[in-house]
CSV table of C-alpha atoms and ligand atoms in Angstrom, one decimal:
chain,number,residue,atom,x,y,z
A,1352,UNK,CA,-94.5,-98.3,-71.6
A,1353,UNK,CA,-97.2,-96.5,-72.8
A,1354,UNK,CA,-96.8,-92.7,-73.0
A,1355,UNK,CA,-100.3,-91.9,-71.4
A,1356,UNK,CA,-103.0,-94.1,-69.7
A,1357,UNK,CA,-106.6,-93.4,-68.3
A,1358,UNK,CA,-108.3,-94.8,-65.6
A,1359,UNK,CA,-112.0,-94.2,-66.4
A,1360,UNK,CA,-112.6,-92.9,-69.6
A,1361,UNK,CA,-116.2,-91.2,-69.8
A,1362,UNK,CA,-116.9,-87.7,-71.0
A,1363,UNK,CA,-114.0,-86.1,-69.9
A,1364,UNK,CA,-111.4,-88.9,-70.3
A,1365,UNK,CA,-112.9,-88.7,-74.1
A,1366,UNK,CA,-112.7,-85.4,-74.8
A,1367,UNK,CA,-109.1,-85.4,-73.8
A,1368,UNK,CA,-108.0,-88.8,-75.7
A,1369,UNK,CA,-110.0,-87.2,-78.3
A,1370,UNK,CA,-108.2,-83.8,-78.8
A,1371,UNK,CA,-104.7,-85.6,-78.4
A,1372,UNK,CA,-105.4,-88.1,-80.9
A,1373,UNK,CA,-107.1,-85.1,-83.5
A,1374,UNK,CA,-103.9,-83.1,-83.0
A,1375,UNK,CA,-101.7,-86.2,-84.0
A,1376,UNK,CA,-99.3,-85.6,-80.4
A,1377,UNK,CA,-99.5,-89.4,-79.7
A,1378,UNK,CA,-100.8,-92.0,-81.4
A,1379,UNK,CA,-103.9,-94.5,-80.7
A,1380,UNK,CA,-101.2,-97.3,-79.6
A,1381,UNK,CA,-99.4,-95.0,-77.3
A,1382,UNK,CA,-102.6,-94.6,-74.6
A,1383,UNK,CA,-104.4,-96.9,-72.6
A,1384,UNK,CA,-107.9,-96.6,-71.1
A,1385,UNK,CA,-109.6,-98.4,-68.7
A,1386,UNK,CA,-113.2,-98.2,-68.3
A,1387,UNK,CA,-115.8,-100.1,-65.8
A,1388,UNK,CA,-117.8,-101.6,-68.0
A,1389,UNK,CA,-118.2,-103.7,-71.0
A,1390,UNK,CA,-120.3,-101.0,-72.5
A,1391,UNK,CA,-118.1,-98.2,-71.6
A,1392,UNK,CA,-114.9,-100.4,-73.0
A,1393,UNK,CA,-116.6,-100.8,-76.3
A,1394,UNK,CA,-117.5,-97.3,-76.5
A,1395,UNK,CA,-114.0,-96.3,-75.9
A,1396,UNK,CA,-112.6,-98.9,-78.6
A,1397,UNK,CA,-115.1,-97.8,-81.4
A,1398,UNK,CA,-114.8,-94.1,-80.0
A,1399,UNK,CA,-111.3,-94.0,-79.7
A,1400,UNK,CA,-109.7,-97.0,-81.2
A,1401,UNK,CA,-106.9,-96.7,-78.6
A,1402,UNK,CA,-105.8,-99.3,-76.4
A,1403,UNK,CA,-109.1,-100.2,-74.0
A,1404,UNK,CA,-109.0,-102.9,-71.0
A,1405,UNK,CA,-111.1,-103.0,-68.1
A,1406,UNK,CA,-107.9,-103.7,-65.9
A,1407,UNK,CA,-106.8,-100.7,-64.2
A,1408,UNK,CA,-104.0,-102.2,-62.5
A,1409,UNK,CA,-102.9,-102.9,-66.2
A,1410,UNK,CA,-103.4,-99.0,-67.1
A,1411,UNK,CA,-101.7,-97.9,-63.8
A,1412,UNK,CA,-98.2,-100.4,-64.7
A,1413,UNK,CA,-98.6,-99.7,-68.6
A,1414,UNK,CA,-98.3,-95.6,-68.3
A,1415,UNK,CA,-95.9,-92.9,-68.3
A,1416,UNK,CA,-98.3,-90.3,-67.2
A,1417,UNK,CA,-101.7,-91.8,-66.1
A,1418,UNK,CA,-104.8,-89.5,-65.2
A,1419,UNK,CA,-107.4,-90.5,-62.9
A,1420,UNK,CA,-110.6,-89.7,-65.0
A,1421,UNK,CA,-112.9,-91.6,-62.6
A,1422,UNK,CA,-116.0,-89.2,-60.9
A,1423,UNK,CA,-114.4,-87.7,-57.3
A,1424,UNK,CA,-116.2,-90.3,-55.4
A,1425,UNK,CA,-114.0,-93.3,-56.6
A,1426,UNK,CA,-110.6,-91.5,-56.3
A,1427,UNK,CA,-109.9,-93.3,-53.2
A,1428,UNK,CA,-110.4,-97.0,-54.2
A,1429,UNK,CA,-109.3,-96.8,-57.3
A,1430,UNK,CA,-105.9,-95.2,-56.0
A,1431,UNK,CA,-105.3,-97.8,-53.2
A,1432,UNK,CA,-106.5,-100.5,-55.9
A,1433,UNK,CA,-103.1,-99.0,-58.0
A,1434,UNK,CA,-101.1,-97.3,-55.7
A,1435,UNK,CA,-98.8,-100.5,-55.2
A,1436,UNK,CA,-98.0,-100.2,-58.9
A,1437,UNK,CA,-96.5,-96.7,-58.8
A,1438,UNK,CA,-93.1,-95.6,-59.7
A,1439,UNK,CA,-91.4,-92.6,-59.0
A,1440,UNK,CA,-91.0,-92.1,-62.6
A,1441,UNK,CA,-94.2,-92.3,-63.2
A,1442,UNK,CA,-96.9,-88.4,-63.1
A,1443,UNK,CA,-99.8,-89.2,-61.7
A,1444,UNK,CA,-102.1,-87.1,-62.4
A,1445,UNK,CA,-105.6,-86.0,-60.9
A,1446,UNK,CA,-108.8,-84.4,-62.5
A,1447,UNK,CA,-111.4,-83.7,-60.3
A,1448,UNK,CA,-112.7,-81.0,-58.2
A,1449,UNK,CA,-111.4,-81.3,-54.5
A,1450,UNK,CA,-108.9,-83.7,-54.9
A,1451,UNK,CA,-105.5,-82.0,-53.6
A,1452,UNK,CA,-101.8,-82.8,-54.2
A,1453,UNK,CA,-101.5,-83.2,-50.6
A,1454,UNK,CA,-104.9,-85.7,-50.9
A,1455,UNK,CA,-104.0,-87.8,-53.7
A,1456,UNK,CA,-100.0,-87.9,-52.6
A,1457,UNK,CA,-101.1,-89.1,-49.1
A,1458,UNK,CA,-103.8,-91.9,-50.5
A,1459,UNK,CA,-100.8,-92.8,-53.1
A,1460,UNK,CA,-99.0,-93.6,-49.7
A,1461,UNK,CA,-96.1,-92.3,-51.4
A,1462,UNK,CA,-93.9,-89.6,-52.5
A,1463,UNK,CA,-94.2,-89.0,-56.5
A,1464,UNK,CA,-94.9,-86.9,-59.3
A,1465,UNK,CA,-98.1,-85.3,-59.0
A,1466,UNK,CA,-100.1,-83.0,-61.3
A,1467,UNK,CA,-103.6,-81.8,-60.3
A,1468,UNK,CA,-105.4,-80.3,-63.7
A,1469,UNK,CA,-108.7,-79.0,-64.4
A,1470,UNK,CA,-109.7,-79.6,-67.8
A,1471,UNK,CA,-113.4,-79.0,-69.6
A,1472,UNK,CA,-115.0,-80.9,-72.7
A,1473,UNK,CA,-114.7,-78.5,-75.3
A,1474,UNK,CA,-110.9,-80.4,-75.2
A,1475,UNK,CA,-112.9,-82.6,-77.8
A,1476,UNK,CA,-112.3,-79.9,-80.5
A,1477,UNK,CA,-109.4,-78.6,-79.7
A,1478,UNK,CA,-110.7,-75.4,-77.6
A,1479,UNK,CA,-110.3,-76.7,-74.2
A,1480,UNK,CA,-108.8,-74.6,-71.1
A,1481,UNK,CA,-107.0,-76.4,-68.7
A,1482,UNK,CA,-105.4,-75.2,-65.4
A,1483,UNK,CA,-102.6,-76.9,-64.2
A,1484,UNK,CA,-101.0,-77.1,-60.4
A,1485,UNK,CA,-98.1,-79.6,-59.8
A,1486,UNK,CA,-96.0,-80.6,-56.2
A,1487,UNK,CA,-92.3,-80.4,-55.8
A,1488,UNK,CA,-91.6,-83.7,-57.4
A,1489,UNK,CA,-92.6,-83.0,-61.1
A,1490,UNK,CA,-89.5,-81.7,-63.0
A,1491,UNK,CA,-89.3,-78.7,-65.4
A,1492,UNK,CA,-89.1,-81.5,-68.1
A,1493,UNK,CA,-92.1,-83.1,-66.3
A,1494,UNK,CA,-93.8,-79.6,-67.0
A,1495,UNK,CA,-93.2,-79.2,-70.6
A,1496,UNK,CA,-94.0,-82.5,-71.5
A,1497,UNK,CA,-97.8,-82.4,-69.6
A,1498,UNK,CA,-98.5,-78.7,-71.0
A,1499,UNK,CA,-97.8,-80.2,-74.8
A,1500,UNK,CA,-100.0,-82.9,-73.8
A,1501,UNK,CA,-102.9,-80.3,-72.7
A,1502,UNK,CA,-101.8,-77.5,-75.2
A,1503,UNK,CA,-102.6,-80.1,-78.1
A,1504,UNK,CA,-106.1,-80.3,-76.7
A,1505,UNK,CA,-106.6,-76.5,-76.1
A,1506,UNK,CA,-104.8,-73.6,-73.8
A,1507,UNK,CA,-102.7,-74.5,-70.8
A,1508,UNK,CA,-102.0,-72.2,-67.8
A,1509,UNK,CA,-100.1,-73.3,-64.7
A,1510,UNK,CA,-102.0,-72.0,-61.5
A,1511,UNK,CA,-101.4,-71.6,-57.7
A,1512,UNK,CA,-103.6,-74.7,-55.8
A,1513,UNK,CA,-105.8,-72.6,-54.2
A,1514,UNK,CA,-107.2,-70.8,-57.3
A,1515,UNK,CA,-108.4,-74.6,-58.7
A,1516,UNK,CA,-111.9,-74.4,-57.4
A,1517,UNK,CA,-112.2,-70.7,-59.4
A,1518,UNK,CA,-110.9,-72.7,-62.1
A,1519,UNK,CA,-113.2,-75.8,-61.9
A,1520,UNK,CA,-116.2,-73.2,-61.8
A,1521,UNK,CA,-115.6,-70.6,-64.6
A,1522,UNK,CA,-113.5,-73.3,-66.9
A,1523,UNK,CA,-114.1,-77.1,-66.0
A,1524,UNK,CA,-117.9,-76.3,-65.3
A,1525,UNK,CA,-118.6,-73.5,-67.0
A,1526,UNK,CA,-119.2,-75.2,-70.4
A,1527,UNK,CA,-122.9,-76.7,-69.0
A,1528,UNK,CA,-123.9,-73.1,-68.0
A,1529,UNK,CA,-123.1,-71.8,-72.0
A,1530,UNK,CA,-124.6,-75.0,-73.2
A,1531,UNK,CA,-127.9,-73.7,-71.3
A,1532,UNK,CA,-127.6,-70.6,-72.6
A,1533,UNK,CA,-127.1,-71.5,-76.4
A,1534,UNK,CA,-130.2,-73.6,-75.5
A,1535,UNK,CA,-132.2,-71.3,-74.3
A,1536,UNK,CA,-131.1,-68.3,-77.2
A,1537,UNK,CA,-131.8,-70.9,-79.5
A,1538,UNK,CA,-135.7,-71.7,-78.0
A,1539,UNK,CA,-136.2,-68.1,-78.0
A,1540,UNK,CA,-135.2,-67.7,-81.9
A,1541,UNK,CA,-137.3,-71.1,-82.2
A,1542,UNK,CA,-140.3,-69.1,-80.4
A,1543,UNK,CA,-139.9,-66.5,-83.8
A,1544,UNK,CA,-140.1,-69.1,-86.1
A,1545,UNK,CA,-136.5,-70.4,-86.8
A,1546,UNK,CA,-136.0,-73.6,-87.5
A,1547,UNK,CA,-134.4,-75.5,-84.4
A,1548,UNK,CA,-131.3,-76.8,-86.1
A,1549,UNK,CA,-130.6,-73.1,-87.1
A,1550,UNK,CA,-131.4,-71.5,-84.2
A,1551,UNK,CA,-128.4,-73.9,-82.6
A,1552,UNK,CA,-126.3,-72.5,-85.5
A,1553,UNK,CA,-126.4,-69.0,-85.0
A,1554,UNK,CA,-126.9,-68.7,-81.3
A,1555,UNK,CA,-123.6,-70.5,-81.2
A,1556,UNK,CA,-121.8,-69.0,-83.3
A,1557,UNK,CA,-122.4,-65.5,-82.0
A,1558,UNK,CA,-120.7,-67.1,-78.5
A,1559,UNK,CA,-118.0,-68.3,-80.5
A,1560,UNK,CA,-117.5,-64.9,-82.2
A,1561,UNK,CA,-118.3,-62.7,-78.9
A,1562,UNK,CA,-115.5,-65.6,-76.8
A,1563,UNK,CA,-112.9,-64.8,-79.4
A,1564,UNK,CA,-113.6,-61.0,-79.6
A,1565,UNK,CA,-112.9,-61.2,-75.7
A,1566,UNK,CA,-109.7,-62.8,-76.0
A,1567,UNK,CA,-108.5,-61.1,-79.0
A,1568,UNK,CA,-109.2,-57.2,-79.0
A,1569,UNK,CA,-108.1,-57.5,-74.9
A,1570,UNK,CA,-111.1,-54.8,-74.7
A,1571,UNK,CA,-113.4,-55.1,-71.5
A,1572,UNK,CA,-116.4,-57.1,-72.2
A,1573,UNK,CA,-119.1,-54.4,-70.7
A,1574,UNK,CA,-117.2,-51.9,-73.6
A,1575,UNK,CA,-117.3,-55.2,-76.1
A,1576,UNK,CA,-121.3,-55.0,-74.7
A,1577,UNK,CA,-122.7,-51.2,-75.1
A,1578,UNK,CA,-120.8,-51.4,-78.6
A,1579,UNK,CA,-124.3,-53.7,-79.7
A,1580,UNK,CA,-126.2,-51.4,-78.0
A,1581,UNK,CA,-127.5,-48.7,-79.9
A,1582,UNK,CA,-129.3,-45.7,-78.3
A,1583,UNK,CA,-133.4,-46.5,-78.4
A,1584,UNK,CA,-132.8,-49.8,-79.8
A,1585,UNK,CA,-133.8,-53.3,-79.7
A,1586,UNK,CA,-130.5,-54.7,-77.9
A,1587,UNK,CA,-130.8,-52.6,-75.2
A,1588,UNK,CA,-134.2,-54.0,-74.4
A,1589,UNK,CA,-132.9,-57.6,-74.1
A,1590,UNK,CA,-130.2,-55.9,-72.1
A,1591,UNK,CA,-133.1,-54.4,-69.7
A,1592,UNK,CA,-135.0,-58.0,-69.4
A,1593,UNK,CA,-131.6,-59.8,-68.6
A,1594,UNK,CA,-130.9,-57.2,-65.6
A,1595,UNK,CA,-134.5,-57.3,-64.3
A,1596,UNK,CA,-134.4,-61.2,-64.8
A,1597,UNK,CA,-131.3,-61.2,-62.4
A,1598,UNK,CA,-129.3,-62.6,-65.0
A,1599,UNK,CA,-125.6,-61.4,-63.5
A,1600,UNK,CA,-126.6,-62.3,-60.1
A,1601,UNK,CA,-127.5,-66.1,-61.3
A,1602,UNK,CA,-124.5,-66.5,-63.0
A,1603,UNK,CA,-122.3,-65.3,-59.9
A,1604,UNK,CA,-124.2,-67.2,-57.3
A,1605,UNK,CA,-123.9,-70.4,-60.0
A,1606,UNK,CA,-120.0,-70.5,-60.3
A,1607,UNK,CA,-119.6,-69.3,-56.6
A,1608,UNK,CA,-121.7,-72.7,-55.3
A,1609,UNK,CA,-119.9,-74.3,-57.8
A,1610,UNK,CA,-116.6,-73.6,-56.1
A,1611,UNK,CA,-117.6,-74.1,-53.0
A,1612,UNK,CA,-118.9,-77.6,-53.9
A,1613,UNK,CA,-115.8,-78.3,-55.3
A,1614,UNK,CA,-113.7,-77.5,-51.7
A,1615,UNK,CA,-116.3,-79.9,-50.0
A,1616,UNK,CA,-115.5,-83.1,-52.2
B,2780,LIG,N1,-117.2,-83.8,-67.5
B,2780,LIG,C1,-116.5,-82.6,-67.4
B,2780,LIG,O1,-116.8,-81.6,-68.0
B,2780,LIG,C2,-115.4,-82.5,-66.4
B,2780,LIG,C3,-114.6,-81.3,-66.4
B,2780,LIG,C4,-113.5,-81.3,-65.5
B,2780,LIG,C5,-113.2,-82.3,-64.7
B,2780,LIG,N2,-114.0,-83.5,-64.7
B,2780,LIG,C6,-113.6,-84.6,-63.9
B,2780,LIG,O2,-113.3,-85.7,-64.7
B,2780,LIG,C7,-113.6,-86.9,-64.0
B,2780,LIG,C8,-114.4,-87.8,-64.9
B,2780,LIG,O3,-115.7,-87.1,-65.1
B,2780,LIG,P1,-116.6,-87.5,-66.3
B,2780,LIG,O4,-117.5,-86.4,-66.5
B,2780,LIG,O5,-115.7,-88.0,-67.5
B,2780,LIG,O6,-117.3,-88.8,-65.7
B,2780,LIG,P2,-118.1,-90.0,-66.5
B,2780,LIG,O7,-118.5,-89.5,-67.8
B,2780,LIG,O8,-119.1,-90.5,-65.6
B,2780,LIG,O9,-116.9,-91.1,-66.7
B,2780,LIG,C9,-116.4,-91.8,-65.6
B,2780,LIG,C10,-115.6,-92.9,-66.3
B,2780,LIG,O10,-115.1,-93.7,-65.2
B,2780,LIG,C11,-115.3,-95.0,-65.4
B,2780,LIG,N3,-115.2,-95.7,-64.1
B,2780,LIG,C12,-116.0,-95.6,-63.1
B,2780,LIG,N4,-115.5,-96.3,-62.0
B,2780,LIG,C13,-114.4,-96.9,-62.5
B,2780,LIG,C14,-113.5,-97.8,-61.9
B,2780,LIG,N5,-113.6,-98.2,-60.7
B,2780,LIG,N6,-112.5,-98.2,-62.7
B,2780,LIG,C15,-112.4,-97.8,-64.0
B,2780,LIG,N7,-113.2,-96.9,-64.6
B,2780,LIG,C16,-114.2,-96.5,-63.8
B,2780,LIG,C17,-116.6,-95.2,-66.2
B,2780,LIG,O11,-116.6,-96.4,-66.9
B,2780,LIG,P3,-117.8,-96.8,-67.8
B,2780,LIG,O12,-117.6,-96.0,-69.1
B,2780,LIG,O13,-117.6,-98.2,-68.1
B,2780,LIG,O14,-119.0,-96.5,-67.1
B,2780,LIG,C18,-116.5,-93.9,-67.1
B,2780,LIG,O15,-115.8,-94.2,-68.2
B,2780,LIG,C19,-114.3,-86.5,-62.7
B,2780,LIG,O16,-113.4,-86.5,-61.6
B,2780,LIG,C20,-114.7,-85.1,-63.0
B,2780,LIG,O17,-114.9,-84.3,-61.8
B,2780,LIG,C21,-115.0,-83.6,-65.6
């Protein structure tokens, strides 16, 4: 038996594969993937170089723990295309938005180990955050062994169910809404006169360095904020445009329909 197997294997099925592979956990014969079609298959094999069918009856009998890295929309057949297959000693475990224990254990038609996670692409290197809710069936053992599997591809916390949507919005999507605004720092720098490839660099990086000053000084990120601030000067000015533009209000009313989006799927 395989120790981890993925049915659908796109951007987020990569990303993870990815960051287990990079951090040596398993190796590229231990995990299967399955992917629809030829093109995603030989994307995965030359991506990857793990074990890649287009079976996923053959992913669902060959793994230990097997995600479900398919888009929402396809949970349901692909689950009653498998659900025959499943053991109890088998984790089954979900990824999208929407898709509850209770859901997935009642389309399993069956009672097993379930694990509900919300990962995010940045997985890929090593720096994803994953949240984690499991049902009564999945062990303490169970536990340790999926948080060293999402540990190796990032930080792991275990989270009550119904704080999964806040999850998917401010971790699993999030990642698009800094990705826009690198983009758009980036154009702005562009607008000055730096060169584009540049401009990616450094707006980047000063996410990067402001992320980790968050999470490693503990200090509040408005006092992290007015320390760049200096009285009369320029950073204050962008500050003034970003308030005026209604930057805090877009960002809240963003993750907030991205939430609720995620309780309607
Ligand atoms: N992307 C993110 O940042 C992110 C973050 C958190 C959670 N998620 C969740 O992760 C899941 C996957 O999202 P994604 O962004 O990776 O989607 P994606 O890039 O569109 O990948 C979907 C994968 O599923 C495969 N597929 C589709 N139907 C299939 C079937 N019937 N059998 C086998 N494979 C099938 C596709 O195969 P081909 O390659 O052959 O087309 C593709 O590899 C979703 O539920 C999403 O909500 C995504």
């Amino acid at each position: 038996m395989m120790k981890a197997g993925f049915i659908g294997c796109g951007n987020m099925g990569t990303a993870m594969v990815s960051g287990i592979l990079k951090k040596g956990l398993l190796n590229k014969d231990e995990i299967i993937v399955s992917n629809l079609t030829e093109a995603g298959a030989a994307r995965s094999r030359e991506k990857l170089g793990v074990v890649v069918t287009m079976d996923n009856r053959e992913v669902a009998a060959k793994s230990r723990i097997l995600f479900l890295a398919v888009k929402p929309q396809f949970y349901e057949e692909v689950i009653k295309e498998i659900r025959d297959l499943l053991t109890e000693d088998q984790i089954l475990v979900g990824i999208a938005p929407g898709k509850t224990l209770q859901w997935l254990e009642e389309t399993c038609a069956r009672s097993m180990k379930i694990v509900r996670l919300m990962p995010n692409t940045p997985a890929q290197v090593g720096e994803g955050m994953t949240s984690v809710c499991i049902n009564e069936k999945v062990t303490e053992e169970d536990a340790r062994q999926i948080r060293e599997l999402t540990d190796s591809f990032g930080r792991t916390e275990f989270i009550p169910e119904r704080l999964m949507d806040a999850a998917g919005a401010v971790s699993g999507s999030s990642p698009a809404y800094v990705f826009m605004f690198i983009e758009a720092m980036a154009d702005a720098a562009v607008a000055q006169g730096m060169p584009r490839k540049q401009a990616y660099a450094f707006a980047a990086q000063a996410v990067l360095g402001s992320a980790k000053m968050v999470l490693e000084t503990g200090m509040h990120p408005g006092e992290l904020k007015d320390m760049v601030c200096s009285p009369a000067g320029t950073t204050i000015e962008g500050v003034r445009m970003l308030e005026k533009a209604g930057m805090r209000s877009a960002v809240f009313e963003a993750l907030t329909a991205c939430a609720e989006k995620g309780k309607r799927l």
